[in-house]
PDB file of N, CA, C and O in Angstrom:
ATOM      1  N   UNK A   1      13.028  -1.986  15.614  1.00 47.00           N
ATOM      2  CA  UNK A   1      13.117  -0.816  14.749  1.00 47.00           C
ATOM      3  C   UNK A   1      11.751  -0.165  14.698  1.00 47.00           C
ATOM      4  O   UNK A   1      10.763  -0.804  14.379  1.00 47.00           O
ATOM      5  N   UNK A   2      11.693   1.091  15.021  1.00 58.00           N
ATOM      6  CA  UNK A   2      10.436   1.828  14.939  1.00 58.00           C
ATOM      7  C   UNK A   2      10.510   2.748  13.730  1.00 58.00           C
ATOM      8  O   UNK A   2      11.433   3.547  13.598  1.00 58.00           O
ATOM      9  N   UNK A   3       9.539   2.622  12.849  1.00 65.00           N
ATOM     10  CA  UNK A   3       9.513   3.439  11.637  1.00 65.00           C
ATOM     11  C   UNK A   3       8.346   4.391  11.670  1.00 65.00           C
ATOM     12  O   UNK A   3       7.250   4.016  12.058  1.00 65.00           O
ATOM     13  N   UNK A   4       8.572   5.597  11.216  1.00 67.00           N
ATOM     14  CA  UNK A   4       7.488   6.544  11.064  1.00 67.00           C
ATOM     15  C   UNK A   4       6.918   6.438   9.657  1.00 67.00           C
ATOM     16  O   UNK A   4       7.282   5.540   8.890  1.00 67.00           O
ATOM     17  N   UNK A   5       6.013   7.308   9.316  1.00 66.00           N
ATOM     18  CA  UNK A   5       5.478   7.334   7.958  1.00 66.00           C
ATOM     19  C   UNK A   5       6.582   7.678   6.969  1.00 66.00           C
ATOM     20  O   UNK A   5       7.480   8.454   7.270  1.00 66.00           O
ATOM     21  N   UNK A   6       6.491   7.085   5.806  1.00 67.00           N
ATOM     22  CA  UNK A   6       7.421   7.450   4.738  1.00 67.00           C
ATOM     23  C   UNK A   6       6.947   8.783   4.193  1.00 67.00           C
ATOM     24  O   UNK A   6       5.823   8.908   3.725  1.00 67.00           O
ATOM     25  N   UNK A   7       7.791   9.772   4.242  1.00 68.00           N
ATOM     26  CA  UNK A   7       7.390  11.130   3.885  1.00 68.00           C
ATOM     27  C   UNK A   7       7.263  11.342   2.382  1.00 68.00           C
ATOM     28  O   UNK A   7       6.592  12.266   1.942  1.00 68.00           O
ATOM     29  N   UNK A   8       7.890  10.502   1.581  1.00 72.00           N
ATOM     30  CA  UNK A   8       7.898  10.718   0.146  1.00 72.00           C
ATOM     31  C   UNK A   8       8.104   9.383  -0.568  1.00 72.00           C
ATOM     32  O   UNK A   8       8.351   8.360   0.066  1.00 72.00           O
ATOM     33  N   UNK A   9       8.007   9.389  -1.877  1.00 73.00           N
ATOM     34  CA  UNK A   9       8.234   8.181  -2.669  1.00 73.00           C
ATOM     35  C   UNK A   9       9.604   7.586  -2.338  1.00 73.00           C
ATOM     36  O   UNK A   9      10.595   8.312  -2.250  1.00 73.00           O
ATOM     37  N   UNK A  10       9.662   6.305  -2.130  1.00 76.00           N
ATOM     38  CA  UNK A  10      10.896   5.598  -1.775  1.00 76.00           C
ATOM     39  C   UNK A  10      11.479   6.066  -0.440  1.00 76.00           C
ATOM     40  O   UNK A  10      12.670   6.060  -0.226  1.00 76.00           O
ATOM     41  N   UNK A  11      10.633   6.536   0.426  1.00 74.00           N
ATOM     42  CA  UNK A  11      10.898   6.867   1.828  1.00 74.00           C
ATOM     43  C   UNK A  11      11.542   8.212   2.097  1.00 74.00           C
ATOM     44  O   UNK A  11      11.136   8.929   2.990  1.00 74.00           O
ATOM     45  N   UNK A  12      12.594   8.568   1.380  1.00 75.00           N
ATOM     46  CA  UNK A  12      13.297   9.809   1.701  1.00 75.00           C
ATOM     47  C   UNK A  12      13.734  10.515   0.409  1.00 75.00           C
ATOM     48  O   UNK A  12      13.526  10.012  -0.684  1.00 75.00           O
ATOM     49  N   UNK A  13      14.343  11.681   0.571  1.00 78.00           N
ATOM     50  CA  UNK A  13      14.735  12.463  -0.605  1.00 78.00           C
ATOM     51  C   UNK A  13      15.786  11.773  -1.462  1.00 78.00           C
ATOM     52  O   UNK A  13      15.925  12.066  -2.642  1.00 78.00           O
ATOM     53  N   UNK A  14      16.546  10.851  -0.881  1.00 80.00           N
ATOM     54  CA  UNK A  14      17.536  10.089  -1.656  1.00 80.00           C
ATOM     55  C   UNK A  14      16.880   8.901  -2.366  1.00 80.00           C
ATOM     56  O   UNK A  14      17.538   8.210  -3.124  1.00 80.00           O
ATOM     57  N   UNK A  15      15.600   8.654  -2.098  1.00 77.00           N
ATOM     58  CA  UNK A  15      14.832   7.557  -2.706  1.00 77.00           C
ATOM     59  C   UNK A  15      15.477   6.200  -2.461  1.00 77.00           C
ATOM     60  O   UNK A  15      15.543   5.357  -3.342  1.00 77.00           O
ATOM     61  N   UNK A  16      15.945   5.991  -1.240  1.00 78.00           N
ATOM     62  CA  UNK A  16      16.586   4.721  -0.901  1.00 78.00           C
ATOM     63  C   UNK A  16      15.576   3.582  -0.835  1.00 78.00           C
ATOM     64  O   UNK A  16      15.875   2.468  -1.225  1.00 78.00           O
ATOM     65  N   UNK A  17      14.400   3.825  -0.274  1.00 77.00           N
ATOM     66  CA  UNK A  17      13.384   2.786  -0.193  1.00 77.00           C
ATOM     67  C   UNK A  17      13.844   1.550   0.553  1.00 77.00           C
ATOM     68  O   UNK A  17      13.398   0.441   0.277  1.00 77.00           O
ATOM     69  N   UNK A  18      14.732   1.714   1.507  1.00 76.00           N
ATOM     70  CA  UNK A  18      15.318   0.581   2.202  1.00 76.00           C
ATOM     71  C   UNK A  18      15.276   0.797   3.706  1.00 76.00           C
ATOM     72  O   UNK A  18      15.521   1.896   4.195  1.00 76.00           O
ATOM     73  N   UNK A  19      14.960  -0.264   4.416  1.00 76.00           N
ATOM     74  CA  UNK A  19      15.014  -0.248   5.870  1.00 76.00           C
ATOM     75  C   UNK A  19      15.854  -1.448   6.287  1.00 76.00           C
ATOM     76  O   UNK A  19      15.566  -2.582   5.897  1.00 76.00           O
ATOM     77  N   UNK A  20      16.889  -1.214   7.050  1.00 76.00           N
ATOM     78  CA  UNK A  20      17.824  -2.279   7.429  1.00 76.00           C
ATOM     79  C   UNK A  20      17.268  -3.103   8.591  1.00 76.00           C
ATOM     80  O   UNK A  20      17.671  -2.954   9.741  1.00 76.00           O
ATOM     81  N   UNK A  21      16.324  -3.965   8.302  1.00 80.00           N
ATOM     82  CA  UNK A  21      15.761  -4.869   9.305  1.00 80.00           C
ATOM     83  C   UNK A  21      15.623  -6.259   8.692  1.00 80.00           C
ATOM     84  O   UNK A  21      15.632  -6.418   7.468  1.00 80.00           O
ATOM     85  N   UNK A  22      15.476  -7.241   9.553  1.00 85.00           N
ATOM     86  CA  UNK A  22      15.238  -8.613   9.104  1.00 85.00           C
ATOM     87  C   UNK A  22      13.971  -9.110   9.784  1.00 85.00           C
ATOM     88  O   UNK A  22      13.791  -8.909  10.986  1.00 85.00           O
ATOM     89  N   UNK A  23      13.109  -9.747   9.015  1.00 87.00           N
ATOM     90  CA  UNK A  23      11.867 -10.289   9.543  1.00 87.00           C
ATOM     91  C   UNK A  23      11.833 -11.791   9.336  1.00 87.00           C
ATOM     92  O   UNK A  23      12.347 -12.310   8.352  1.00 87.00           O
ATOM     93  N   UNK A  24      11.207 -12.483  10.254  1.00 90.00           N
ATOM     94  CA  UNK A  24      10.980 -13.920  10.099  1.00 90.00           C
ATOM     95  C   UNK A  24       9.589 -14.104   9.527  1.00 90.00           C
ATOM     96  O   UNK A  24       8.605 -13.665  10.133  1.00 90.00           O
ATOM     97  N   UNK A  25       9.498 -14.739   8.388  1.00 91.00           N
ATOM     98  CA  UNK A  25       8.193 -14.927   7.747  1.00 91.00           C
ATOM     99  C   UNK A  25       7.236 -15.720   8.628  1.00 91.00           C
ATOM    100  O   UNK A  25       6.027 -15.551   8.540  1.00 91.00           O
ATOM    101  N   UNK A  26       7.750 -16.558   9.503  1.00 93.00           N
ATOM    102  CA  UNK A  26       6.897 -17.338  10.402  1.00 93.00           C
ATOM    103  C   UNK A  26       6.131 -16.445  11.383  1.00 93.00           C
ATOM    104  O   UNK A  26       5.128 -16.865  11.954  1.00 93.00           O
ATOM    105  N   UNK A  27       6.600 -15.217  11.579  1.00 92.00           N
ATOM    106  CA  UNK A  27       5.937 -14.292  12.500  1.00 92.00           C
ATOM    107  C   UNK A  27       4.750 -13.565  11.878  1.00 92.00           C
ATOM    108  O   UNK A  27       4.089 -12.787  12.553  1.00 92.00           O
ATOM    109  N   UNK A  28       4.497 -13.800  10.599  1.00 91.00           N
ATOM    110  CA  UNK A  28       3.429 -13.091   9.892  1.00 91.00           C
ATOM    111  C   UNK A  28       2.278 -14.023   9.557  1.00 91.00           C
ATOM    112  O   UNK A  28       2.472 -15.223   9.358  1.00 91.00           O
ATOM    113  N   UNK A  29       1.093 -13.446   9.480  1.00 91.00           N
ATOM    114  CA  UNK A  29      -0.073 -14.197   9.024  1.00 91.00           C
ATOM    115  C   UNK A  29      -0.968 -13.277   8.210  1.00 91.00           C
ATOM    116  O   UNK A  29      -1.000 -12.068   8.425  1.00 91.00           O
ATOM    117  N   UNK A  30      -1.690 -13.852   7.264  1.00 91.00           N
ATOM    118  CA  UNK A  30      -2.609 -13.072   6.441  1.00 91.00           C
ATOM    119  C   UNK A  30      -3.845 -12.727   7.267  1.00 91.00           C
ATOM    120  O   UNK A  30      -4.462 -13.592   7.856  1.00 91.00           O
ATOM    121  N   UNK A  31      -4.173 -11.446   7.304  1.00 91.00           N
ATOM    122  CA  UNK A  31      -5.345 -11.002   8.053  1.00 91.00           C
ATOM    123  C   UNK A  31      -6.571 -10.858   7.168  1.00 91.00           C
ATOM    124  O   UNK A  31      -7.690 -11.062   7.626  1.00 91.00           O
ATOM    125  N   UNK A  32      -6.366 -10.449   5.902  1.00 92.00           N
ATOM    126  CA  UNK A  32      -7.480 -10.227   4.994  1.00 92.00           C
ATOM    127  C   UNK A  32      -6.970 -10.150   3.569  1.00 92.00           C
ATOM    128  O   UNK A  32      -5.779 -10.008   3.339  1.00 92.00           O
ATOM    129  N   UNK A  33      -7.887 -10.268   2.633  1.00 91.00           N
ATOM    130  CA  UNK A  33      -7.599 -10.103   1.206  1.00 91.00           C
ATOM    131  C   UNK A  33      -8.479  -8.995   0.676  1.00 91.00           C
ATOM    132  O   UNK A  33      -9.576  -8.760   1.193  1.00 91.00           O
ATOM    133  N   UNK A  34      -8.009  -8.341  -0.357  1.00 88.00           N
ATOM    134  CA  UNK A  34      -8.800  -7.297  -1.010  1.00 88.00           C
ATOM    135  C   UNK A  34      -8.965  -7.643  -2.475  1.00 88.00           C
ATOM    136  O   UNK A  34      -7.986  -7.959  -3.155  1.00 88.00           O
ATOM    137  N   UNK A  35     -10.201  -7.615  -2.947  1.00 83.00           N
ATOM    138  CA  UNK A  35     -10.485  -7.879  -4.356  1.00 83.00           C
ATOM    139  C   UNK A  35     -10.562  -6.529  -5.061  1.00 83.00           C
ATOM    140  O   UNK A  35     -11.506  -5.783  -4.865  1.00 83.00           O
ATOM    141  N   UNK A  36      -9.559  -6.224  -5.843  1.00 78.00           N
ATOM    142  CA  UNK A  36      -9.541  -4.972  -6.596  1.00 78.00           C
ATOM    143  C   UNK A  36     -10.463  -5.039  -7.793  1.00 78.00           C
ATOM    144  O   UNK A  36     -11.251  -5.980  -7.939  1.00 78.00           O
ATOM    145  N   UNK A  37     -10.371  -4.068  -8.686  1.00 73.00           N
ATOM    146  CA  UNK A  37     -11.229  -4.057  -9.870  1.00 73.00           C
ATOM    147  C   UNK A  37     -10.987  -5.297 -10.725  1.00 73.00           C
ATOM    148  O   UNK A  37      -9.848  -5.727 -10.891  1.00 73.00           O
ATOM    149  N   UNK A  38     -12.071  -5.874 -11.214  1.00 63.00           N
ATOM    150  CA  UNK A  38     -11.963  -7.115 -11.977  1.00 63.00           C
ATOM    151  C   UNK A  38     -11.250  -6.928 -13.307  1.00 63.00           C
ATOM    152  O   UNK A  38     -10.582  -7.828 -13.785  1.00 63.00           O
ATOM    153  N   UNK A  39     -11.378  -5.766 -13.908  1.00 65.00           N
ATOM    154  CA  UNK A  39     -10.770  -5.547 -15.220  1.00 65.00           C
ATOM    155  C   UNK A  39      -9.601  -4.571 -15.159  1.00 65.00           C
ATOM    156  O   UNK A  39      -9.237  -3.978 -16.142  1.00 65.00           O
ATOM    157  N   UNK A  40      -9.032  -4.400 -13.976  1.00 69.00           N
ATOM    158  CA  UNK A  40      -7.980  -3.398 -13.861  1.00 69.00           C
ATOM    159  C   UNK A  40      -6.750  -3.916 -13.172  1.00 69.00           C
ATOM    160  O   UNK A  40      -6.661  -5.066 -12.759  1.00 69.00           O
ATOM    161  N   UNK A  41      -5.802  -3.048 -13.066  1.00 77.00           N
ATOM    162  CA  UNK A  41      -4.535  -3.346 -12.413  1.00 77.00           C
ATOM    163  C   UNK A  41      -4.413  -2.504 -11.152  1.00 77.00           C
ATOM    164  O   UNK A  41      -5.023  -1.448 -11.036  1.00 77.00           O
ATOM    165  N   UNK A  42      -3.611  -2.972 -10.244  1.00 78.00           N
ATOM    166  CA  UNK A  42      -3.403  -2.276  -8.981  1.00 78.00           C
ATOM    167  C   UNK A  42      -1.963  -1.775  -8.930  1.00 78.00           C
ATOM    168  O   UNK A  42      -1.027  -2.515  -9.214  1.00 78.00           O
ATOM    169  N   UNK A  43      -1.801  -0.521  -8.587  1.00 78.00           N
ATOM    170  CA  UNK A  43      -0.469   0.070  -8.430  1.00 78.00           C
ATOM    171  C   UNK A  43       0.070  -0.313  -7.047  1.00 78.00           C
ATOM    172  O   UNK A  43      -0.687  -0.697  -6.165  1.00 78.00           O
ATOM    173  N   UNK A  44       1.365  -0.178  -6.803  1.00 81.00           N
ATOM    174  CA  UNK A  44       1.907  -0.507  -5.484  1.00 81.00           C
ATOM    175  C   UNK A  44       1.209   0.300  -4.390  1.00 81.00           C
ATOM    176  O   UNK A  44       1.004   1.503  -4.531  1.00 81.00           O
ATOM    177  N   UNK A  45       0.836  -0.353  -3.311  1.00 86.00           N
ATOM    178  CA  UNK A  45       0.123   0.338  -2.234  1.00 86.00           C
ATOM    179  C   UNK A  45       1.056   1.155  -1.345  1.00 86.00           C
ATOM    180  O   UNK A  45       2.268   0.980  -1.367  1.00 86.00           O
ATOM    181  N   UNK A  46       0.451   2.015  -0.564  1.00 85.00           N
ATOM    182  CA  UNK A  46       1.157   2.773   0.458  1.00 85.00           C
ATOM    183  C   UNK A  46       0.390   2.604   1.764  1.00 85.00           C
ATOM    184  O   UNK A  46      -0.831   2.434   1.751  1.00 85.00           O
ATOM    185  N   UNK A  47       1.084   2.627   2.880  1.00 85.00           N
ATOM    186  CA  UNK A  47       0.439   2.475   4.181  1.00 85.00           C
ATOM    187  C   UNK A  47       0.779   3.673   5.058  1.00 85.00           C
ATOM    188  O   UNK A  47       1.932   4.096   5.116  1.00 85.00           O
ATOM    189  N   UNK A  48      -0.233   4.205   5.721  1.00 84.00           N
ATOM    190  CA  UNK A  48      -0.025   5.316   6.637  1.00 84.00           C
ATOM    191  C   UNK A  48      -1.212   5.452   7.576  1.00 84.00           C
ATOM    192  O   UNK A  48      -2.358   5.244   7.168  1.00 84.00           O
ATOM    193  N   UNK A  49      -0.936   5.731   8.826  1.00 87.00           N
ATOM    194  CA  UNK A  49      -1.959   6.060   9.822  1.00 87.00           C
ATOM    195  C   UNK A  49      -3.152   5.106   9.811  1.00 87.00           C
ATOM    196  O   UNK A  49      -4.304   5.531   9.781  1.00 87.00           O
ATOM    197  N   UNK A  50      -2.868   3.819   9.805  1.00 91.00           N
ATOM    198  CA  UNK A  50      -3.939   2.836   9.887  1.00 91.00           C
ATOM    199  C   UNK A  50      -4.687   2.588   8.597  1.00 91.00           C
ATOM    200  O   UNK A  50      -5.739   1.956   8.601  1.00 91.00           O
ATOM    201  N   UNK A  51      -4.159   3.065   7.490  1.00 93.00           N
ATOM    202  CA  UNK A  51      -4.805   2.903   6.185  1.00 93.00           C
ATOM    203  C   UNK A  51      -3.825   2.303   5.174  1.00 93.00           C
ATOM    204  O   UNK A  51      -2.638   2.566   5.220  1.00 93.00           O
ATOM    205  N   UNK A  52      -4.372   1.536   4.252  1.00 92.00           N
ATOM    206  CA  UNK A  52      -3.644   1.094   3.072  1.00 92.00           C
ATOM    207  C   UNK A  52      -4.257   1.872   1.917  1.00 92.00           C
ATOM    208  O   UNK A  52      -5.469   1.820   1.707  1.00 92.00           O
ATOM    209  N   UNK A  53      -3.446   2.600   1.173  1.00 91.00           N
ATOM    210  CA  UNK A  53      -3.933   3.387   0.038  1.00 91.00           C
ATOM    211  C   UNK A  53      -3.494   2.706  -1.245  1.00 91.00           C
ATOM    212  O   UNK A  53      -2.315   2.421  -1.433  1.00 91.00           O
ATOM    213  N   UNK A  54      -4.464   2.429  -2.110  1.00 88.00           N
ATOM    214  CA  UNK A  54      -4.211   1.709  -3.352  1.00 88.00           C
ATOM    215  C   UNK A  54      -4.848   2.462  -4.505  1.00 88.00           C
ATOM    216  O   UNK A  54      -6.015   2.845  -4.434  1.00 88.00           O
ATOM    217  N   UNK A  55      -4.092   2.682  -5.559  1.00 83.00           N
ATOM    218  CA  UNK A  55      -4.644   3.248  -6.786  1.00 83.00           C
ATOM    219  C   UNK A  55      -4.872   2.090  -7.746  1.00 83.00           C
ATOM    220  O   UNK A  55      -3.975   1.278  -7.971  1.00 83.00           O
ATOM    221  N   UNK A  56      -6.073   2.006  -8.285  1.00 82.00           N
ATOM    222  CA  UNK A  56      -6.404   0.889  -9.175  1.00 82.00           C
ATOM    223  C   UNK A  56      -7.270   1.386 -10.317  1.00 82.00           C
ATOM    224  O   UNK A  56      -7.955   2.399 -10.214  1.00 82.00           O
ATOM    225  N   UNK A  57      -7.224   0.664 -11.416  1.00 76.00           N
ATOM    226  CA  UNK A  57      -8.053   0.985 -12.568  1.00 76.00           C
ATOM    227  C   UNK A  57      -7.469   0.416 -13.834  1.00 76.00           C
ATOM    228  O   UNK A  57      -6.424  -0.240 -13.822  1.00 76.00           O
ATOM    229  N   UNK A  58      -8.147   0.630 -14.943  1.00 65.00           N
ATOM    230  CA  UNK A  58      -7.624   0.188 -16.229  1.00 65.00           C
ATOM    231  C   UNK A  58      -6.278   0.825 -16.496  1.00 65.00           C
ATOM    232  O   UNK A  58      -5.979   1.906 -16.005  1.00 65.00           O
ATOM    233  N   UNK A  59      -5.452   0.207 -17.264  1.00 62.00           N
ATOM    234  CA  UNK A  59      -4.119   0.719 -17.595  1.00 62.00           C
ATOM    235  C   UNK A  59      -3.264   0.930 -16.353  1.00 62.00           C
ATOM    236  O   UNK A  59      -2.454   1.838 -16.291  1.00 62.00           O
ATOM    237  N   UNK A  60      -3.498   0.092 -15.354  1.00 54.00           N
ATOM    238  CA  UNK A  60      -2.695   0.190 -14.135  1.00 54.00           C
ATOM    239  C   UNK A  60      -3.144   1.275 -13.189  1.00 54.00           C
ATOM    240  O   UNK A  60      -2.483   1.557 -12.208  1.00 54.00           O
ATOM    241  N   UNK A  61      -4.267   1.915 -13.476  1.00 52.00           N
ATOM    242  CA  UNK A  61      -4.757   2.938 -12.584  1.00 52.00           C
ATOM    243  C   UNK A  61      -3.943   4.212 -12.612  1.00 52.00           C
ATOM    244  O   UNK A  61      -3.926   4.962 -11.659  1.00 52.00           O
ATOM    245  N   UNK A  62      -3.244   4.446 -13.712  1.00 57.00           N
ATOM    246  CA  UNK A  62      -2.452   5.665 -13.815  1.00 57.00           C
ATOM    247  C   UNK A  62      -3.381   6.879 -13.793  1.00 57.00           C
ATOM    248  O   UNK A  62      -4.414   6.880 -14.446  1.00 57.00           O
ATOM    249  N   UNK A  63      -2.999   7.878 -13.050  1.00 55.00           N
ATOM    250  CA  UNK A  63      -3.855   9.046 -12.893  1.00 55.00           C
ATOM    251  C   UNK A  63      -4.199   9.701 -14.223  1.00 55.00           C
ATOM    252  O   UNK A  63      -5.307  10.166 -14.433  1.00 55.00           O
ATOM    253  N   UNK A  64      -3.259   9.699 -15.148  1.00 58.00           N
ATOM    254  CA  UNK A  64      -3.507  10.366 -16.420  1.00 58.00           C
ATOM    255  C   UNK A  64      -4.403   9.551 -17.347  1.00 58.00           C
ATOM    256  O   UNK A  64      -4.813  10.028 -18.384  1.00 58.00           O
ATOM    257  N   UNK A  65      -4.717   8.316 -16.983  1.00 61.00           N
ATOM    258  CA  UNK A  65      -5.565   7.486 -17.844  1.00 61.00           C
ATOM    259  C   UNK A  65      -7.045   7.762 -17.616  1.00 61.00           C
ATOM    260  O   UNK A  65      -7.882   7.235 -18.305  1.00 61.00           O
ATOM    261  N   UNK A  66      -7.361   8.567 -16.617  1.00 69.00           N
ATOM    262  CA  UNK A  66      -8.730   8.914 -16.249  1.00 69.00           C
ATOM    263  C   UNK A  66      -9.545   7.703 -15.820  1.00 69.00           C
ATOM    264  O   UNK A  66     -10.760   7.743 -15.780  1.00 69.00           O
ATOM    265  N   UNK A  67      -8.882   6.599 -15.506  1.00 72.00           N
ATOM    266  CA  UNK A  67      -9.582   5.421 -15.003  1.00 72.00           C
ATOM    267  C   UNK A  67      -9.184   5.120 -13.571  1.00 72.00           C
ATOM    268  O   UNK A  67      -9.663   4.174 -12.977  1.00 72.00           O
ATOM    269  N   UNK A  68      -8.300   5.912 -13.011  1.00 77.00           N
ATOM    270  CA  UNK A  68      -7.770   5.639 -11.679  1.00 77.00           C
ATOM    271  C   UNK A  68      -8.802   5.923 -10.600  1.00 77.00           C
ATOM    272  O   UNK A  68      -9.607   6.844 -10.700  1.00 77.00           O
ATOM    273  N   UNK A  69      -8.751   5.114  -9.567  1.00 83.00           N
ATOM    274  CA  UNK A  69      -9.576   5.338  -8.392  1.00 83.00           C
ATOM    275  C   UNK A  69      -8.715   5.029  -7.178  1.00 83.00           C
ATOM    276  O   UNK A  69      -8.041   4.000  -7.126  1.00 83.00           O
ATOM    277  N   UNK A  70      -8.716   5.919  -6.202  1.00 86.00           N
ATOM    278  CA  UNK A  70      -7.967   5.713  -4.980  1.00 86.00           C
ATOM    279  C   UNK A  70      -8.850   4.978  -3.983  1.00 86.00           C
ATOM    280  O   UNK A  70      -9.974   5.384  -3.713  1.00 86.00           O
ATOM    281  N   UNK A  71      -8.336   3.889  -3.455  1.00 90.00           N
ATOM    282  CA  UNK A  71      -9.052   3.102  -2.448  1.00 90.00           C
ATOM    283  C   UNK A  71      -8.305   3.242  -1.131  1.00 90.00           C
ATOM    284  O   UNK A  71      -7.087   3.077  -1.092  1.00 90.00           O
ATOM    285  N   UNK A  72      -9.022   3.544  -0.068  1.00 94.00           N
ATOM    286  CA  UNK A  72      -8.451   3.605   1.274  1.00 94.00           C
ATOM    287  C   UNK A  72      -9.046   2.450   2.067  1.00 94.00           C
ATOM    288  O   UNK A  72     -10.264   2.355   2.221  1.00 94.00           O
ATOM    289  N   UNK A  73      -8.193   1.563   2.536  1.00 95.00           N
ATOM    290  CA  UNK A  73      -8.636   0.377   3.267  1.00 95.00           C
ATOM    291  C   UNK A  73      -8.115   0.427   4.694  1.00 95.00           C
ATOM    292  O   UNK A  73      -6.991   0.876   4.941  1.00 95.00           O
ATOM    293  N   UNK A  74      -8.940  -0.042   5.633  1.00 96.00           N
ATOM    294  CA  UNK A  74      -8.485  -0.142   7.016  1.00 96.00           C
ATOM    295  C   UNK A  74      -7.453  -1.245   7.147  1.00 96.00           C
ATOM    296  O   UNK A  74      -7.638  -2.349   6.630  1.00 96.00           O
ATOM    297  N   UNK A  75      -6.351  -0.944   7.807  1.00 93.00           N
ATOM    298  CA  UNK A  75      -5.266  -1.913   7.967  1.00 93.00           C
ATOM    299  C   UNK A  75      -5.737  -3.164   8.690  1.00 93.00           C
ATOM    300  O   UNK A  75      -5.339  -4.271   8.340  1.00 93.00           O
ATOM    301  N   UNK A  76      -6.575  -3.023   9.683  1.00 94.00           N
ATOM    302  CA  UNK A  76      -6.942  -4.161  10.534  1.00 94.00           C
ATOM    303  C   UNK A  76      -7.850  -5.180   9.856  1.00 94.00           C
ATOM    304  O   UNK A  76      -7.728  -6.368  10.112  1.00 94.00           O
ATOM    305  N   UNK A  77      -8.771  -4.719   8.979  1.00 94.00           N
ATOM    306  CA  UNK A  77      -9.726  -5.677   8.413  1.00 94.00           C
ATOM    307  C   UNK A  77      -9.921  -5.560   6.913  1.00 94.00           C
ATOM    308  O   UNK A  77     -10.685  -6.329   6.323  1.00 94.00           O
ATOM    309  N   UNK A  78      -9.275  -4.612   6.250  1.00 94.00           N
ATOM    310  CA  UNK A  78      -9.381  -4.470   4.813  1.00 94.00           C
ATOM    311  C   UNK A  78     -10.660  -3.821   4.319  1.00 94.00           C
ATOM    312  O   UNK A  78     -10.876  -3.687   3.115  1.00 94.00           O
ATOM    313  N   UNK A  79     -11.503  -3.384   5.213  1.00 94.00           N
ATOM    314  CA  UNK A  79     -12.756  -2.734   4.804  1.00 94.00           C
ATOM    315  C   UNK A  79     -12.468  -1.322   4.309  1.00 94.00           C
ATOM    316  O   UNK A  79     -11.513  -0.690   4.756  1.00 94.00           O
ATOM    317  N   UNK A  80     -13.306  -0.821   3.395  1.00 93.00           N
ATOM    318  CA  UNK A  80     -13.100   0.550   2.903  1.00 93.00           C
ATOM    319  C   UNK A  80     -13.142   1.563   4.055  1.00 93.00           C
ATOM    320  O   UNK A  80     -14.038   1.505   4.900  1.00 93.00           O
ATOM    321  N   UNK A  81     -12.167   2.448   4.061  1.00 94.00           N
ATOM    322  CA  UNK A  81     -12.114   3.479   5.099  1.00 94.00           C
ATOM    323  C   UNK A  81     -12.928   4.703   4.700  1.00 94.00           C
ATOM    324  O   UNK A  81     -13.480   5.392   5.527  1.00 94.00           O
ATOM    325  N   UNK A  82     -12.976   4.962   3.371  1.00 88.00           N
ATOM    326  CA  UNK A  82     -13.778   6.057   2.804  1.00 88.00           C
ATOM    327  C   UNK A  82     -13.923   5.840   1.336  1.00 88.00           C
ATOM    328  O   UNK A  82     -13.327   4.989   0.748  1.00 88.00           O
TER     329      UNK A  82
END
């Protein structure tokens, strides 16, 4: 199954958020870990074009809390992309 970028929240306009595939957990391995803010929460990440995008901060990093910070991490090694 080849997937493109998810164009919107929950993948499509119907917000299905589902891909009909099966994976074997034995085929996966941890490549890196990311230490987010020590006193904050991390929102669900998004992945696109070789980046993992994570919003983090106090109160879950909600944008309206004025504590949110967007982190862009390289998929291959977890280092900050910008």
